[in-house]
Short mmCIF file of C-alpha atoms in Angstrom, two decimals:
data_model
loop_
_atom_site.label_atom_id
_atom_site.label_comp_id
_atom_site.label_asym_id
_atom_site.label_seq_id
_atom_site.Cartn_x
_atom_site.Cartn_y
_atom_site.Cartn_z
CA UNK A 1 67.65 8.49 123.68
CA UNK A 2 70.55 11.02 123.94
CA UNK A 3 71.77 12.14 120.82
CA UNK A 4 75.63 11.18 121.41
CA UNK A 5 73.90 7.60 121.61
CA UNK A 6 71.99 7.60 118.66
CA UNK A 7 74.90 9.21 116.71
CA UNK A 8 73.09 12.37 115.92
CA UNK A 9 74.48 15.83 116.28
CA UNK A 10 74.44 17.16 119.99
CA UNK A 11 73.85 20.41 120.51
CA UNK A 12 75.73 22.05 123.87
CA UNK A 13 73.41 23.62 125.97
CA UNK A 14 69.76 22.45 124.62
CA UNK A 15 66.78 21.50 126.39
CA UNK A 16 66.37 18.20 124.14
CA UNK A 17 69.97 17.14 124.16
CA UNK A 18 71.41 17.62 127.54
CA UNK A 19 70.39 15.57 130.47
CA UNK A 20 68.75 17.60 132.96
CA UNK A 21 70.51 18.37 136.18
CA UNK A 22 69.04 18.86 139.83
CA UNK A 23 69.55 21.69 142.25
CA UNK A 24 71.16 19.57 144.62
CA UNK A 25 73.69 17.83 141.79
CA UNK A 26 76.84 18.24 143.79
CA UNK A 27 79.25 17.67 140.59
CA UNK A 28 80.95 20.48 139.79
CA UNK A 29 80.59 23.09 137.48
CA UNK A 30 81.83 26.69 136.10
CA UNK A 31 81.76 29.61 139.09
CA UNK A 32 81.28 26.75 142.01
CA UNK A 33 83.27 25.45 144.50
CA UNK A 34 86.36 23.45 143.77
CA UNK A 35 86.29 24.29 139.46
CA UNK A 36 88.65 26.47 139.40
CA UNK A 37 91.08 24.50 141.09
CA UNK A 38 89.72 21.57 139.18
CA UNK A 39 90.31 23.46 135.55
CA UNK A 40 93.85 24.73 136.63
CA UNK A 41 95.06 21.14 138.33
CA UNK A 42 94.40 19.35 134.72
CA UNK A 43 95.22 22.21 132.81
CA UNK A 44 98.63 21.29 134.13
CA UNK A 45 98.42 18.15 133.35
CA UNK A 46 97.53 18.49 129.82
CA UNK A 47 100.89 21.04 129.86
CA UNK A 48 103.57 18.15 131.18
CA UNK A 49 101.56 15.50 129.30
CA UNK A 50 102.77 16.82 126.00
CA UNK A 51 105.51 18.51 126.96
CA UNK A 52 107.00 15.27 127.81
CA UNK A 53 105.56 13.02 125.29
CA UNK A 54 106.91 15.22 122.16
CA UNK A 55 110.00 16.68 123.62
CA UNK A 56 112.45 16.01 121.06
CA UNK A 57 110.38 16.53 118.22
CA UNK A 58 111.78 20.03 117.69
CA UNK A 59 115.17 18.37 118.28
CA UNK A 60 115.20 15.57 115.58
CA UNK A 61 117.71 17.65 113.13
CA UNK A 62 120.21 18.43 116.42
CA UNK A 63 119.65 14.57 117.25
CA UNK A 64 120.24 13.29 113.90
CA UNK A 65 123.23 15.38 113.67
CA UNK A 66 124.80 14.45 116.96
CA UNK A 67 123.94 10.79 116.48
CA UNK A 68 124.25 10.25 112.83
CA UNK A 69 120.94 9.29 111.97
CA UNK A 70 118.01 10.12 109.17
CA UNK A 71 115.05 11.74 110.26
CA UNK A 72 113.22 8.75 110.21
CA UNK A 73 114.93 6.72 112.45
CA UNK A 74 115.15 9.87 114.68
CA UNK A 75 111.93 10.22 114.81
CA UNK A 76 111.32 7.27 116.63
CA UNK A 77 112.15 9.19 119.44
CA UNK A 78 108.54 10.13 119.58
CA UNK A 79 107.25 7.26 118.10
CA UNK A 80 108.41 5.11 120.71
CA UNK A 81 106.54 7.41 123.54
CA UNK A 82 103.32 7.98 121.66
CA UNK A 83 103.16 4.27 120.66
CA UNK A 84 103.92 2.87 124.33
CA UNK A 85 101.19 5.48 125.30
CA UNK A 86 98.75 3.94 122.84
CA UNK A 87 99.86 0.60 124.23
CA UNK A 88 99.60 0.96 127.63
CA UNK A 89 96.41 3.71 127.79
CA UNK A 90 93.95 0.41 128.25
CA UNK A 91 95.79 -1.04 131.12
CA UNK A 92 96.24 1.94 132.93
CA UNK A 93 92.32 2.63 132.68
CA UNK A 94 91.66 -0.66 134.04
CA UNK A 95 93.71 0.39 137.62
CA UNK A 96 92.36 4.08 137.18
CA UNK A 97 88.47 2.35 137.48
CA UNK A 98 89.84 0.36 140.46
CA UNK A 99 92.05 2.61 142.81
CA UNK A 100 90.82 6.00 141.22
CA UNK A 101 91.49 8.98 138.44
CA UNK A 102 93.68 10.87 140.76
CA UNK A 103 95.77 8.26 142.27
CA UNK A 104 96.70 6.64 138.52
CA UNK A 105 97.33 10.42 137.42
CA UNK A 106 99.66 10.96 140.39
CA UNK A 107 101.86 7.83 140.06
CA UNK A 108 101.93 8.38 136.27
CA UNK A 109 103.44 11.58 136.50
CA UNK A 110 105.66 11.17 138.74
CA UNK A 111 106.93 8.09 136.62
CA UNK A 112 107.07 10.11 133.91
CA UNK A 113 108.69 13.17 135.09
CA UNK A 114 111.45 10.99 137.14
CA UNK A 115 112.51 9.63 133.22
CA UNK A 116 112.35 13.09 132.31
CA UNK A 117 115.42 13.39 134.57
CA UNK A 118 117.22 10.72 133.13
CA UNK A 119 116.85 11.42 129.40
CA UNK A 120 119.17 14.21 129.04
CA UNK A 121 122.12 11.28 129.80
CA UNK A 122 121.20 8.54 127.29
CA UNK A 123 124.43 7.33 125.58
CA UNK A 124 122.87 6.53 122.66
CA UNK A 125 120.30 6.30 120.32
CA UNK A 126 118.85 3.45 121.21
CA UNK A 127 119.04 4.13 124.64
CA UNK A 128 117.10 7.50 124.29
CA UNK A 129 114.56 5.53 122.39
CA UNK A 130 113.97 3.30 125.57
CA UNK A 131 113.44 6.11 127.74
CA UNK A 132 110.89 7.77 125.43
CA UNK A 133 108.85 4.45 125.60
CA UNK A 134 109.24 4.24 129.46
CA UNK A 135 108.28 7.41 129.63
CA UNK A 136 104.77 7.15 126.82
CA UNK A 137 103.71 3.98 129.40
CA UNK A 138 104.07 6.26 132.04
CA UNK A 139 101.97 9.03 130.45
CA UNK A 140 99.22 6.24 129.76
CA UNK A 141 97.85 6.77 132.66
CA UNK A 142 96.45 10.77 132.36
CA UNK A 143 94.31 11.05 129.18
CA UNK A 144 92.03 8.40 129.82
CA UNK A 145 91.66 9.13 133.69
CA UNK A 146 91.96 12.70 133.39
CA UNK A 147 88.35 12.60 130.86
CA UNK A 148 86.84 9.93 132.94
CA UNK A 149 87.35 11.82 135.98
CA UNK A 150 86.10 14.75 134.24
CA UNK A 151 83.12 12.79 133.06
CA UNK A 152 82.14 11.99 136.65
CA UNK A 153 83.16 15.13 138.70
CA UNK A 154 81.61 18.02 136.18
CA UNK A 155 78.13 18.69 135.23
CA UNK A 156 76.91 17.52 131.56
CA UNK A 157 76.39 21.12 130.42
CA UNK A 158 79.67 21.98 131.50
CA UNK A 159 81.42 18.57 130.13
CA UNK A 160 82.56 20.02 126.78
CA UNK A 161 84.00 23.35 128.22
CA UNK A 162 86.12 21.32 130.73
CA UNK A 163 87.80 18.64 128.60
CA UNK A 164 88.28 21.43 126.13
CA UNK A 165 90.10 23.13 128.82
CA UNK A 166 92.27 19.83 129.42
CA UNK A 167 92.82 19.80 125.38
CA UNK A 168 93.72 23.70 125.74
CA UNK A 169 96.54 22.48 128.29
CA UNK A 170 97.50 19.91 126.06
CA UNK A 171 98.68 22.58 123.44
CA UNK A 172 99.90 24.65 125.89
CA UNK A 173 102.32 22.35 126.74
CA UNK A 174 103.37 21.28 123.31
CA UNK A 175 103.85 24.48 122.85
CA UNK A 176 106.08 25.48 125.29
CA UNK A 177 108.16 22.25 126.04
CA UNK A 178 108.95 22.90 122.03
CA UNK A 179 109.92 26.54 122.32
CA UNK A 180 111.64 26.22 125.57
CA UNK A 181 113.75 23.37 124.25
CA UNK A 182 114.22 25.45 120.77
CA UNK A 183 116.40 28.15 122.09
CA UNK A 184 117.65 26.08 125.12
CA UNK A 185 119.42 23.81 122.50
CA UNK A 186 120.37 26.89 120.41
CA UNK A 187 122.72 28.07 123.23
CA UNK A 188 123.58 24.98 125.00
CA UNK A 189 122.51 21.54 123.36
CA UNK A 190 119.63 19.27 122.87
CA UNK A 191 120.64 17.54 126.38
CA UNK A 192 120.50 20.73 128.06
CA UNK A 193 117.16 21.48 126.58
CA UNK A 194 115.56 18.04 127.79
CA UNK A 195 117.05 18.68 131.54
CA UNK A 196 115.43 22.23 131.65
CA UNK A 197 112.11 20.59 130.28
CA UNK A 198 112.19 17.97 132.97
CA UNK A 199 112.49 20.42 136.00
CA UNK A 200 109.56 22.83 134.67
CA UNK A 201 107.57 19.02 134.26
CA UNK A 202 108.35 18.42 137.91
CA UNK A 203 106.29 21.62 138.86
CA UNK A 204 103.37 20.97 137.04
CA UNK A 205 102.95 17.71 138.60
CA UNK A 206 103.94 18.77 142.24
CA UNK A 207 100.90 21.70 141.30
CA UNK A 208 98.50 19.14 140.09
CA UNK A 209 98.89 16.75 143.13
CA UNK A 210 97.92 19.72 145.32
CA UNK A 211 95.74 21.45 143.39
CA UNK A 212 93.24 18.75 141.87
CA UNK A 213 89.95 18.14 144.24
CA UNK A 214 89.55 14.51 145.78
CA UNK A 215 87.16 12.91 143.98
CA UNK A 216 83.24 12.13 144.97
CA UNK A 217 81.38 10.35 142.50
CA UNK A 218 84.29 8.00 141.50
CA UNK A 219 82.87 4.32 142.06
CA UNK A 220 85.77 1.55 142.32
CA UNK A 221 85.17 -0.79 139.76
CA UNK A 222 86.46 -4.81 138.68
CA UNK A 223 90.18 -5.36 137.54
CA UNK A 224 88.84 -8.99 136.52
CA UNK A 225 89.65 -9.68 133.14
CA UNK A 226 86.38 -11.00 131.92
CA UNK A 227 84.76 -7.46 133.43
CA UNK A 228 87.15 -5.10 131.22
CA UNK A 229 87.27 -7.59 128.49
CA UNK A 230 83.34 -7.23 128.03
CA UNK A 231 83.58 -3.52 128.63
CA UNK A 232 85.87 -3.28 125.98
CA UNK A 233 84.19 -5.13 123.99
CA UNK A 234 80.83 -3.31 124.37
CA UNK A 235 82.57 -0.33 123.50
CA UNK A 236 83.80 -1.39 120.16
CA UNK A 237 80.56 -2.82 119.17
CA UNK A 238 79.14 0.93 119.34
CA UNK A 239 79.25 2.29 115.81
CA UNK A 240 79.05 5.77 117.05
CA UNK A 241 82.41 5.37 119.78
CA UNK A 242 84.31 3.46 116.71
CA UNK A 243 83.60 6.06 114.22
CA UNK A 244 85.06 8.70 116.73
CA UNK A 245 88.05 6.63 117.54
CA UNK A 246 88.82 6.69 113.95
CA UNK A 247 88.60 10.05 113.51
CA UNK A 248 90.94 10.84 116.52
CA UNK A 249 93.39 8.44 114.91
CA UNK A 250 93.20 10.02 111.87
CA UNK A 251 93.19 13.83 112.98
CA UNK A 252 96.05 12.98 115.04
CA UNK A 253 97.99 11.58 112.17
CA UNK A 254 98.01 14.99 110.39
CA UNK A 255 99.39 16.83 113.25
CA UNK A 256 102.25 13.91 114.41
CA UNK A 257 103.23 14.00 110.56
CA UNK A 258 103.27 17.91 110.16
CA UNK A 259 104.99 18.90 113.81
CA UNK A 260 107.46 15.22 113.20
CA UNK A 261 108.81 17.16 109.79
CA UNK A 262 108.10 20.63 110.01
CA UNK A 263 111.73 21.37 111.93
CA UNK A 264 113.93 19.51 109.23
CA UNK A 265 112.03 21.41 106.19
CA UNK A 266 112.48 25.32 107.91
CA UNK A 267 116.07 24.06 108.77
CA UNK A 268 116.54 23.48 104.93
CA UNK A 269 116.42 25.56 101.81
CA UNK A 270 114.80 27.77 101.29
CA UNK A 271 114.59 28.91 104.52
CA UNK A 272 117.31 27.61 106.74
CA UNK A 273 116.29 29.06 109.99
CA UNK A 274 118.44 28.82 113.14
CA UNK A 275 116.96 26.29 115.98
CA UNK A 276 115.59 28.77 118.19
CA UNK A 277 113.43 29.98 115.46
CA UNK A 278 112.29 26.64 114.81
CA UNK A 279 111.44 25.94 118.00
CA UNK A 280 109.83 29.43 118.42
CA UNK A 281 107.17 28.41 115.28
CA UNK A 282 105.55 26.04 117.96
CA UNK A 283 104.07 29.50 119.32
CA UNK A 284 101.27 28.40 117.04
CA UNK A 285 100.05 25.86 119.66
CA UNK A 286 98.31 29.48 121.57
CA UNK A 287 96.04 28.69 117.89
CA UNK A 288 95.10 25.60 119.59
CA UNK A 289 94.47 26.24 122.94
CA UNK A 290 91.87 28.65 122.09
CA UNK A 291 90.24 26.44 119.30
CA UNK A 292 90.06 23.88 121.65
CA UNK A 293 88.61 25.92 124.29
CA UNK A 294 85.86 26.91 121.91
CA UNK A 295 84.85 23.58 120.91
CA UNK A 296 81.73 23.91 123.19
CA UNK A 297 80.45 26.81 121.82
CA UNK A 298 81.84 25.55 118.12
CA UNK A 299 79.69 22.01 118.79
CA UNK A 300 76.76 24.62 119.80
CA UNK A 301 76.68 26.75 116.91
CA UNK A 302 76.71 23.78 114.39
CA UNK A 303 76.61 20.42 116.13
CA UNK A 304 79.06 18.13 116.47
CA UNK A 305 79.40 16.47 113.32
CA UNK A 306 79.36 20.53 111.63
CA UNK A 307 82.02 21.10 114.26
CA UNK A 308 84.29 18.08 112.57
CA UNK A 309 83.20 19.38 108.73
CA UNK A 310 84.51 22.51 109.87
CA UNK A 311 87.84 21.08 111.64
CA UNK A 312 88.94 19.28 108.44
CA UNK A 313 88.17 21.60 106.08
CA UNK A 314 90.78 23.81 108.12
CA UNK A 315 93.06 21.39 108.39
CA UNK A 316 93.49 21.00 104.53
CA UNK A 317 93.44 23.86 103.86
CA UNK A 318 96.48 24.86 106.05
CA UNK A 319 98.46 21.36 104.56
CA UNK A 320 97.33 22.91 101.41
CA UNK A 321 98.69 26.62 101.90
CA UNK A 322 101.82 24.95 103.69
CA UNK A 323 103.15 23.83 100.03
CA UNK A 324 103.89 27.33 99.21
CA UNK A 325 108.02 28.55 99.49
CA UNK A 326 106.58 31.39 101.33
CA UNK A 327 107.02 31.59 104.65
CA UNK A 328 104.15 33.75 106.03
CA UNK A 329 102.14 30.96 104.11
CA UNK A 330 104.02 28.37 105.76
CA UNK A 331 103.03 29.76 109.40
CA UNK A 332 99.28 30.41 108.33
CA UNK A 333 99.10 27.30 107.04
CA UNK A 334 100.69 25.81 110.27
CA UNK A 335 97.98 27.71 112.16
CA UNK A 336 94.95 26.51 110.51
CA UNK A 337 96.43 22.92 110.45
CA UNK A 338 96.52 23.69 114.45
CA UNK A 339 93.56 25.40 115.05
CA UNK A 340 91.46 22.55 113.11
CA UNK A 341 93.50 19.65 114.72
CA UNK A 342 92.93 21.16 118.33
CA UNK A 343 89.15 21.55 117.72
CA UNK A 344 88.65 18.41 115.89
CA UNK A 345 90.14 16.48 119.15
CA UNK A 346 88.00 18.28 121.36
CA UNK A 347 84.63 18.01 119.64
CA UNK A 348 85.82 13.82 119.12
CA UNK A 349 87.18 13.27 122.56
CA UNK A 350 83.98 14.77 124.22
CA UNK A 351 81.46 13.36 122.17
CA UNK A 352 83.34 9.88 123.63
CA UNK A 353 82.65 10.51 127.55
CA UNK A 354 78.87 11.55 126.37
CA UNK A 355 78.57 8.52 124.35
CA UNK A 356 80.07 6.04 127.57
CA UNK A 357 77.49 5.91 130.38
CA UNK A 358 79.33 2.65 131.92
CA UNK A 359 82.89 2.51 132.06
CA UNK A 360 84.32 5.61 131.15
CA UNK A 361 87.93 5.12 131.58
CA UNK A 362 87.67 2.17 129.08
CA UNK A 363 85.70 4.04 126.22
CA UNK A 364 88.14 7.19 127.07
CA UNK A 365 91.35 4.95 126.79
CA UNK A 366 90.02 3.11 123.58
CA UNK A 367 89.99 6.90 122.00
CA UNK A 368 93.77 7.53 123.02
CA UNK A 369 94.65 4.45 122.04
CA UNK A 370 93.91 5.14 118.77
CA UNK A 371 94.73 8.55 119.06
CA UNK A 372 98.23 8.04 119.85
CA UNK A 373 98.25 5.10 117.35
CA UNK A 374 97.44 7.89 114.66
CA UNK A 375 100.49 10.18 116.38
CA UNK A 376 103.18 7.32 116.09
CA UNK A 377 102.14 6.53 112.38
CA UNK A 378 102.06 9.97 111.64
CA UNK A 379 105.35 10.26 112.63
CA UNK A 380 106.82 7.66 111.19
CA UNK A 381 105.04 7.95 107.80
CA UNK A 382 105.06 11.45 107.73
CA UNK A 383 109.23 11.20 108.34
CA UNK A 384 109.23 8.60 105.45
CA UNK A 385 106.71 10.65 103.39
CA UNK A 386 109.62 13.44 103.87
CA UNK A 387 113.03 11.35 102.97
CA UNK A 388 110.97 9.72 99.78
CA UNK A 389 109.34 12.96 98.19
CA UNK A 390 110.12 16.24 100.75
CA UNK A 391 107.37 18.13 102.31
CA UNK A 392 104.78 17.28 99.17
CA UNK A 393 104.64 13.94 100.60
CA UNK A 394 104.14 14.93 103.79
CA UNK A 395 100.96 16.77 102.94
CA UNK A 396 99.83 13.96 100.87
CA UNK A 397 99.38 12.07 103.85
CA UNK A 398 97.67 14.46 106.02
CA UNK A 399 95.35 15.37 103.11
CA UNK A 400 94.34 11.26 102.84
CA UNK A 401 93.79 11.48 106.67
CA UNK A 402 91.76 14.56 106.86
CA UNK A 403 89.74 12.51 103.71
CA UNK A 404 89.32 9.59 105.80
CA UNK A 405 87.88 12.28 108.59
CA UNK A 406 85.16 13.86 106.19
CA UNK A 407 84.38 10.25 104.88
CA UNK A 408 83.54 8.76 108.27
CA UNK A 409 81.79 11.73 109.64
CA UNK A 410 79.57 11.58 106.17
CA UNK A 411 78.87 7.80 107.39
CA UNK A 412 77.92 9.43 110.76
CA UNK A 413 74.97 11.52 108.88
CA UNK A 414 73.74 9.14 106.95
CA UNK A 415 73.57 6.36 109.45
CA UNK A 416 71.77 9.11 111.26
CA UNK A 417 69.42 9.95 109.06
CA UNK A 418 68.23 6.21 107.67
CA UNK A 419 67.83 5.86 112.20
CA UNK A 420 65.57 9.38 111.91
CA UNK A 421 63.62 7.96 109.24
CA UNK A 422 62.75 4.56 110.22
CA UNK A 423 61.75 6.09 113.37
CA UNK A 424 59.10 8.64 111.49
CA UNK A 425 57.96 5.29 109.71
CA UNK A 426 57.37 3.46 113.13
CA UNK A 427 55.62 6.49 114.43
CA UNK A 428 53.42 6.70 111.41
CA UNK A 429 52.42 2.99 111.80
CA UNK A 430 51.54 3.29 115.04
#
């Protein structure tokens, strides 16, 4: 039995743990035809996805300002988009498994980057909270298709590298749709900002729809009810896929409380650094992309629960350096909390399409779901965390998330190891 099914750690690129693959296996895989064009279409992807979905986060204080509100209610502004994401990533799986990874991933962008135009002109509040939940359902549609696609199209032994590549595009893009909109605001306002963002979203997806290869292993599935229903089901009756949803949720809640907050505390004393600054400390996404691009070789070296041991154990310790009134500290801090986060996903999100041999899309959404689930009350905790006891509180949360990811990976080893021994006993006896 594979190891992702029996919970034990897999090791990238041995004999024992990797299914073996035929000469004529016409998936693809790194140097052969079609990756390349593969890797950079839902690199892309990843880069609008989060561009899009956390947009104004480095624009609460402007938007609070401008509309009167407290950081929590402002940040609802990406709690609304993360948590129609989270709502909607299930559905959207369902018609991704009947009419195809590439066609849901093309009609949800181009949703999504169509609202992007509109944002910059909400009248209100409430109005720009709308949007951002429009535009979350949209983006339902490319996480969960993008991995299942993935799952289907590349090569086992190559399976980690390229949905760590998709993860690497993911902080790319919150990276840069937080840095652009940083100093775009600076100079000309938070609507401004969102407008520019839009347009650059707008070519990504035009170069994803022309870049990404047509898919050939992609079988259409059943939209009936009592099909995705049992699916679903199935999946959440596999200790192994729940334990990794909970982790996602929980890593994710660290980073959507950290990045939700981090903008109103370096606007504040003692630091009180101009927007474009602000926006600029996103820079520490690069951190990410390269973490997350390792998480092959980082799941190799140590297996994949070591590779989540490792994650969390940076992740604390950047919430913990993060307390200091220093800020050099501050930014290391923020890069370890990054770096860990971006692996953490990776190693989790992978381990999820190895662990799914029958309906991808499904087990892949399920992990989103609760993914995003852990971004929106990360957000919204984190923000209330904030107002009730400053940054402190913040970091109290993360560190009783990034607890919660140790404790269920330590369940991982030892339901692991009782599975390793009872199967030495019923070798023994027989």
């Amino acid at each position: 039995m594979n190891p992702a099914d029996t919970g034990a750690s897999t090791i990238v690129g041995a004999a024992a743990t990797v299914p073996a693959v035929s000469a004529a296996d016409s998936r693809m895989a790194p140097g052969g035809p079609g990756y390349r064009r593969m890797s950079l279409a839902l690199f892309l992807a990843g880069v609008a996805t989060f561009a899009l979905l956390y947009s104004t986060q480095a624009l609460l204080p402007l938007m609070s300002g401008d509309f009167g509100v407290t950081a929590s209610e402002a940040s609802w502004t990406v709690a609304a988009s993360t948590g129609a994401l989270a709502l909607f990533v299930l559905p959207m799986s369902a018609l991704s498994e009947r009419f195809g990874r590439r066609t849901v991933m093309t009609a949800s962008l181009a949703v999504a980057v169509t609202v992007a135009l509109l944002v910059p002109f909400a009248p209100s509040m409430g109005a720009l909270v709308v949007l951002r939940a429009v535009q979350g359902a949209a983006l339902a549609g490319l996480p969960a298709s993008a991995t299942a696609y993935l799952a289907e199209e590349v090569r086992p032994r190559a399976l980690v590298t390229a949905i760590g590549l998709f993860v690497a595009g993911n902080s790319v893009g919150g990276m840069s749709g937080r840095v652009i909109t940083g100093w775009v605001a600076q100079e000309w306002g938070w609507r401004i900002a969102l407008g520019a963002l839009g347009v650059v979203a707008v070519a990504c997806a035009i170069a994803f729809r022309l870049l990404l290869p047509a898919p050939k292993h992609f079988t259409p599935g059943s939209l009936r009810p009592r099909v995705l229903a049992g699916t679903v089901r199935a999946h959440l009756a596999d200790p192994l896929l729940r334990r990794l949803y909970a982790i996602g949720a929980l890593f994710m809640t660290v980073f959507g409380g950290v990045y939700t907050v981090i903008g109103y505390r370096l606007t504040e004393e003692p630091f009180s650094l101009p927007q474009g600054i602000v926006g600029s400390i996103f820079l520490v996404y690069l951190v990410g992309t390269v973490s997350a691009s390792a998480a092959g070789r980082l799941v190799g070296r140590l297996g994949r629960r070591g590779a989540l041991y490792l994650a969390g154990g940076t992740t604390a310790t950047g919430l913990l350096l993060s307390l200091a009134d220093s800020l050099p500290l501050v930014l290391l801090g923020l890069v370890l909390i990054t770096a860990g986060f971006f692996a953490g996903h990776a190693v989790a999100s992978s381990a999820v399409s190895k662990t799914a041999t029958q309906g991808r899309a499904q087990a892949a959404a399920l992990y989103q779901s609760a993914y995003y689930v852990g971004s929106s009350a990360g957000s919204t905790v984190g923000a209330l965390a904030f107002h009730a006891s400053g940054w402190a509180g913040t970091v109290g949360v993360g560190l009783l998330a990034v607890l919660g990811v140790v404790g269920i990976t330590m369940l991982g080893s030892r339901a692991a190891r009782a599975r390793s021994h009872t199967a030495r006993l019923s070798n023994s006896v027989r």
